[in-house]
Coordinates of C-alpha atoms in Angstrom, one line a residue:
M4 CA -23.8 -8.6 -5.0
Y5 CA -24.5 -10.2 -8.0
E6 CA -25.6 -13.5 -8.8
T7 CA -25.5 -15.7 -12.2
A8 CA -27.5 -17.2 -14.1
A9 CA -26.0 -21.1 -12.4
G10 CA -26.3 -19.1 -9.0
R11 CA -23.3 -18.0 -8.1
K12 CA -22.9 -15.4 -6.0
F13 CA -20.1 -12.6 -5.6
V14 CA -20.0 -8.5 -4.2
L15 CA -18.3 -5.8 -5.0
P16 CA -17.6 -3.7 -2.1
M17 CA -18.1 0.0 -3.3
L18 CA -17.7 3.5 -1.0
R19 CA -19.0 6.8 -2.3
G20 CA -16.6 9.7 -3.0
A21 CA -15.2 12.7 -4.9
R22 CA -13.5 13.4 -7.2
A23 CA -12.2 17.3 -8.8
A24 CA -12.6 19.2 -4.8
G25 CA -15.5 17.8 -4.0
L26 CA -17.3 18.9 -7.7
F27 CA -18.1 15.3 -9.6
P28 CA -19.7 11.8 -6.9
A29 CA -17.7 9.0 -7.2
E30 CA -17.6 5.9 -5.8
Y31 CA -14.6 3.9 -5.5
S32 CA -13.8 -0.8 -4.5
N33 CA -11.4 1.7 -2.5
P34 CA -10.9 5.3 -2.3
P35 CA -7.3 6.0 -3.0
A36 CA -5.2 5.6 0.2
C37 CA -7.9 3.3 1.4
G38 CA -6.3 -0.3 -0.5
L39 CA -6.8 -2.9 -1.9
G40 CA -11.0 -4.2 -3.1
G41 CA -12.5 -5.8 -5.5
V42 CA -14.6 -8.9 -6.2
I43 CA -15.1 -11.4 -3.1
A44 CA -16.4 -14.4 -4.7
P45 CA -16.1 -17.7 -3.8
G46 CA -13.0 -19.9 -4.3
G47 CA -11.6 -16.1 -5.9
A48 CA -13.3 -13.8 -8.0
R49 CA -13.1 -14.9 -11.8
T50 CA -12.5 -13.7 -15.0
D51 CA -16.4 -13.5 -16.3
D52 CA -17.0 -12.1 -12.5
V53 CA -15.1 -9.8 -13.7
S54 CA -16.9 -9.0 -16.9
V55 CA -20.2 -8.5 -15.4
V56 CA -19.6 -6.2 -12.9
L57 CA -16.9 -4.1 -15.6
E58 CA -20.7 -4.3 -17.9
D59 CA -23.4 -3.2 -14.9
L60 CA -20.6 -0.6 -13.5
A61 CA -20.5 1.3 -17.2
G62 CA -24.6 1.9 -17.0
R63 CA -24.5 3.4 -13.9
R64 CA -24.7 7.1 -13.9
V65 CA -21.9 8.3 -11.8
V66 CA -19.0 10.2 -13.6
V67 CA -16.3 8.4 -11.5
Q68 CA -16.1 5.2 -11.2
S69 CA -12.6 2.7 -9.6
V70 CA -12.5 -0.6 -8.9
Y71 CA -8.7 -2.1 -7.5
P72 CA -8.2 -5.4 -6.1
G73 CA -5.5 -6.9 -5.0
P74 CA -2.5 -8.9 -7.1
L75 CA -4.4 -12.1 -5.6
A76 CA -6.5 -11.4 -8.0
A77 CA -4.8 -10.6 -11.1
D78 CA -5.1 -13.1 -13.2
A79 CA -9.2 -12.6 -13.2
W80 CA -8.8 -8.3 -13.7
R81 CA -5.9 -8.7 -15.8
D82 CA -7.9 -10.7 -18.6
A83 CA -11.1 -8.8 -18.1
R84 CA -12.1 -5.8 -20.4
H85 CA -14.1 -3.4 -21.5
P86 CA -14.5 -1.3 -23.9
R87 CA -15.0 2.6 -22.0
A88 CA -12.5 1.3 -19.2
L89 CA -9.8 2.5 -18.8
V90 CA -7.0 1.0 -17.3
R91 CA -4.2 2.0 -14.6
Q92 CA -1.0 -1.1 -14.4
H93 CA -0.7 -0.8 -10.3
H94 CA 3.6 -2.4 -9.0
V95 CA 3.4 -4.3 -6.3
H96 CA 5.5 -6.3 -4.0
L97 CA 3.9 -9.8 -2.1
L98 CA 5.7 -12.3 -0.8
D99 CA 4.7 -15.9 -0.7
L100 CA 4.9 -16.6 3.7
R101 CA 3.9 -20.6 3.4
A102 CA 7.2 -21.7 3.0
G103 CA 8.1 -20.9 6.2
W104 CA 10.2 -18.8 7.8
D105 CA 13.1 -20.8 7.5
E106 CA 13.1 -21.0 4.4
I107 CA 12.5 -17.2 3.7
L108 CA 15.2 -16.1 6.0
E109 CA 17.5 -18.8 4.2
H110 CA 17.0 -18.5 0.8
R111 CA 14.2 -15.8 0.0
F112 CA 16.6 -12.8 2.0
T113 CA 19.3 -11.6 -0.2
K114 CA 23.5 -11.5 1.2
N115 CA 22.5 -8.1 1.8
T116 CA 19.5 -8.3 3.5
R117 CA 21.2 -10.7 5.9
R118 CA 23.9 -8.5 6.4
G119 CA 22.3 -5.9 7.3
L120 CA 20.6 -7.8 10.1
R121 CA 24.1 -8.6 11.2
I122 CA 24.6 -4.9 11.3
A123 CA 21.1 -4.0 13.2
T124 CA 21.8 -6.3 15.7
R125 CA 25.4 -5.9 16.6
R126 CA 24.6 -1.8 16.6
G127 CA 22.0 -1.8 19.1
V128 CA 19.0 -1.8 17.3
T129 CA 15.7 -2.6 19.2
V130 CA 12.4 -3.4 17.5
E131 CA 9.0 -3.4 19.5
R132 CA 5.3 -3.9 17.8
G133 CA 2.9 -2.5 19.5
L134 CA -1.0 -3.7 19.0
G135 CA -3.8 -1.5 18.1
G136 CA -3.2 2.4 18.6
E137 CA -0.9 1.5 20.6
L138 CA 2.3 3.2 19.5
L139 CA 1.0 5.2 16.9
P140 CA 1.4 8.4 18.2
E141 CA 4.8 8.9 17.7
F142 CA 4.8 6.7 13.7
Y143 CA 3.0 9.6 12.8
G144 CA 5.5 11.7 13.8
L145 CA 8.4 9.6 12.0
M146 CA 6.3 9.7 8.2
E147 CA 5.6 13.6 9.0
H148 CA 8.8 14.1 9.2
A149 CA 10.1 12.1 6.6
V150 CA 7.4 13.5 4.7
L151 CA 8.8 16.9 5.1
R152 CA 12.6 15.1 4.4
W153 CA 11.4 14.4 0.7
A154 CA 9.5 18.0 0.5
R155 CA 13.0 19.3 0.8
K156 CA 14.5 16.9 -1.9
Q157 CA 11.4 17.3 -4.1
H158 CA 11.7 21.7 -4.2
E159 CA 8.2 21.0 -2.3
P160 CA 7.2 23.3 0.5
A161 CA 6.5 22.3 3.3
W162 CA 3.1 23.1 3.9
L163 CA 1.9 21.6 0.8
A164 CA 3.7 19.1 1.5
R165 CA 2.3 18.6 5.3
A166 CA -1.2 19.4 3.7
R167 CA -0.9 16.7 1.7
L168 CA -0.2 13.6 3.7
H169 CA -3.1 14.8 6.9
R170 CA -5.2 14.9 3.4
R171 CA -4.5 11.4 2.3
D172 CA -3.4 10.0 5.4
P173 CA -4.6 11.6 8.6
R174 CA -3.2 10.4 11.3
E175 CA -7.4 10.0 12.9
K176 CA -7.3 7.3 9.8
F177 CA -5.0 4.6 11.2
E178 CA -6.7 5.6 14.6
A179 CA -10.8 4.3 13.8
I180 CA -8.4 0.8 11.3
A181 CA -6.6 0.3 15.1
R182 CA -9.9 -0.1 16.5
R183 CA -12.1 -1.7 14.4
L184 CA -9.3 -4.1 14.2
G185 CA -7.7 -4.0 17.4
D186 CA -5.1 -6.8 17.5
R187 CA -4.9 -7.9 14.1
F188 CA -3.5 -3.8 13.6
Q189 CA 0.5 -3.9 14.7
V190 CA 3.1 -0.9 14.9
W191 CA 5.9 -1.7 14.4
L192 CA 8.8 0.5 15.2
A193 CA 13.0 0.4 15.3
R194 CA 14.6 2.3 17.2
S195 CA 18.8 2.8 17.3
D196 CA 19.8 5.1 20.7
G197 CA 16.4 5.8 21.7
R198 CA 15.6 7.9 18.9
I199 CA 13.4 5.8 16.1
A200 CA 15.3 5.0 12.9
A201 CA 11.7 3.2 10.9
G202 CA 8.7 2.0 11.3
C203 CA 5.4 0.9 9.7
L204 CA 1.6 -0.3 10.0
V205 CA 0.8 -4.2 9.3
A206 CA -2.9 -5.5 9.7
R207 CA -3.5 -8.9 9.9
S208 CA -5.5 -11.4 9.5
A209 CA -5.2 -14.9 7.1
N210 CA -2.7 -12.9 5.1
A211 CA -0.6 -9.5 6.5
H212 CA -0.6 -6.1 4.9
D213 CA 2.2 -4.4 5.3
F214 CA 0.4 -0.3 4.1
R215 CA 2.8 2.2 5.1
A216 CA 6.5 2.9 6.4
A217 CA 8.6 4.8 7.2
M218 CA 12.7 5.8 8.0
D219 CA 14.5 8.4 9.4
E220 CA 17.3 8.9 6.7
E221 CA 19.9 10.1 8.8
L222 CA 19.8 6.9 10.8
K223 CA 20.3 5.0 7.9
Q224 CA 23.0 3.2 8.1
C225 CA 22.4 1.5 10.7
R226 CA 19.9 -0.8 9.2
A227 CA 17.1 -0.6 11.0
T228 CA 14.6 -1.1 9.0
D229 CA 16.2 -4.4 7.4
L230 CA 15.6 -5.7 11.1
L231 CA 12.2 -4.6 11.3
Q232 CA 10.8 -5.7 8.1
A233 CA 12.0 -8.9 8.7
L234 CA 10.8 -9.3 12.0
A235 CA 7.4 -8.3 10.9
I236 CA 7.3 -11.0 8.7
R237 CA 8.8 -13.4 10.8
D238 CA 5.5 -12.4 13.4
A239 CA 3.6 -12.7 10.2
C240 CA 5.3 -16.9 9.8
L241 CA 4.8 -17.9 12.9
A242 CA 1.2 -16.1 13.1
G243 CA -0.1 -18.6 9.6
C244 CA -1.0 -15.9 7.3
R245 CA 0.1 -16.8 3.7
Y246 CA 1.1 -13.8 1.8
Y247 CA 2.9 -11.0 2.8
Y248 CA 1.4 -7.6 0.8
L249 CA 4.1 -5.2 0.9
G250 CA 2.1 -3.0 -1.8
E251 CA 2.9 -1.0 -4.2
S252 CA 6.2 -0.6 -5.2
G253 CA 6.0 1.9 -8.5
T254 CA 9.2 0.6 -11.8
G255 CA 12.3 2.4 -8.6
T256 CA 13.9 1.4 -6.1
L257 CA 11.4 0.9 -4.2
G258 CA 10.6 -2.5 -5.6
Q259 CA 14.7 -3.6 -5.6
F260 CA 14.8 -3.2 -1.6
K261 CA 11.0 -5.2 -1.7
E262 CA 12.7 -7.7 -2.8
R263 CA 15.2 -8.3 -0.6
F264 CA 12.7 -9.7 1.5
G265 CA 12.2 -12.2 -1.4
A266 CA 8.7 -10.5 -2.6
R267 CA 7.8 -11.3 -5.4
P268 CA 6.8 -8.0 -8.4
F269 CA 3.5 -8.2 -10.0
V270 CA 1.5 -6.1 -12.6
Y271 CA -1.9 -6.0 -11.8
P272 CA -4.4 -3.1 -14.1
E273 CA -6.6 -1.3 -11.9
F274 CA -10.1 0.0 -14.1
R275 CA -11.5 3.3 -13.9
L276 CA -15.0 4.2 -15.9
E277 CA -15.6 8.1 -16.2
R278 CA -18.5 10.3 -17.4
L279 CA -16.7 13.1 -17.6
P280 CA -13.0 12.9 -18.0
V281 CA -11.6 13.7 -14.4
S282 CA -8.3 12.1 -14.1
R283 CA -6.9 13.8 -17.3
A284 CA -8.2 17.5 -15.5
E285 CA -6.3 16.3 -12.1
Q286 CA -3.3 15.0 -14.1
G287 CA -3.6 18.2 -16.4
V288 CA -3.4 21.0 -12.8
K289 CA -0.6 18.1 -10.6
T290 CA 1.6 19.0 -13.6
M291 CA 0.5 22.6 -14.1
V292 CA 1.5 23.0 -9.6
K293 CA 4.6 20.9 -10.4
K294 CA 6.3 23.5 -13.1
T295 CA 5.0 25.8 -10.7
I296 CA 7.3 25.2 -7.4
G297 CA 9.8 23.5 -9.9
F298 CA 9.2 19.7 -8.2
R299 CA 11.8 17.6 -8.8
D300 CA 10.7 13.5 -8.9

C-alpha cells in the first residue's frame, strides 16, 4: 500500500512466483495466465500513482517484477516511464456495454456476425450456461482438443502442447476460481447435434471478462461461436455490466473476429523490472526449442 504526502492511498496487489524453472524469485501483478493486475485506487489509477509504484519496485531486491494492468487503466500506464523498466505492448479488445444490448446487436455487431447468428439458429445450435464449476469438465475437454489441433498445425509434439496447457492452465486452477467466485464464474457451451462446438469462460462482477475460449474446428460452419459469444454478451448487458473484456488478441485475425462483435482494440504496456536478463534468456530458449522441433507459427 502507498500513501502520498497529499493523503492519497492506493494498492498494488502482488503475487510471488518463480521464473527460469524456479531458479529466480519473481513478483507479479498478476502472474502469466492469471488475469489482470495493476494499481487499485480511488477513481482509478493515475500516472503519478504508477510513477510512485515503478520507483518503489525498482528499489526492491527481486530478480523479476512484472505489472500487467487492464485496458481501463491504459492511459495512466501508457504515460508512465522508468529508466529501468522493460515495456511490452499488449494488444487487447474491449466492448463497451453501456449503450445496451439492442444498440450493440443492431449497430455494433457486423452484418457477417448477425448472419452467423441466423445460420446457427437455423442449424439448431443450442447454448447453455453453467454457473460455478458446472460444465467445466466438458469445457476443459474441448480446450485440450483445440490445443492438440493447433499443435498439429504448428508441428509441435502433442506431449509438449499438452504439457504447456497443463502448466499454464491446469484444470485445478479453473476449479479454484469457480469455488471462489461461485455464480460469478460462468461456463458457456454451444452444441450442434449434441456435440460441443464451442465454449468460453466468463468471470463477472461490475464488468465481464471472457478469459478463455475454444472451439471444434470441424464444426465451424454451424457458426456456434457467433451465437455463443452473442448470448454471453447479452447476458452481461442484462446483468448491468459496463464492459465486456475479450482479452489478448495479438495483431492477427483474432482481433478481427472480436471486432465483429463491436469490440475496440486497445494497446497498453506491461512493465517489467529485471535484475538479471531473465526474459531475454527465456526467449532464447523458446527460439531454440522452436527451431529444433520445426515449429510453425
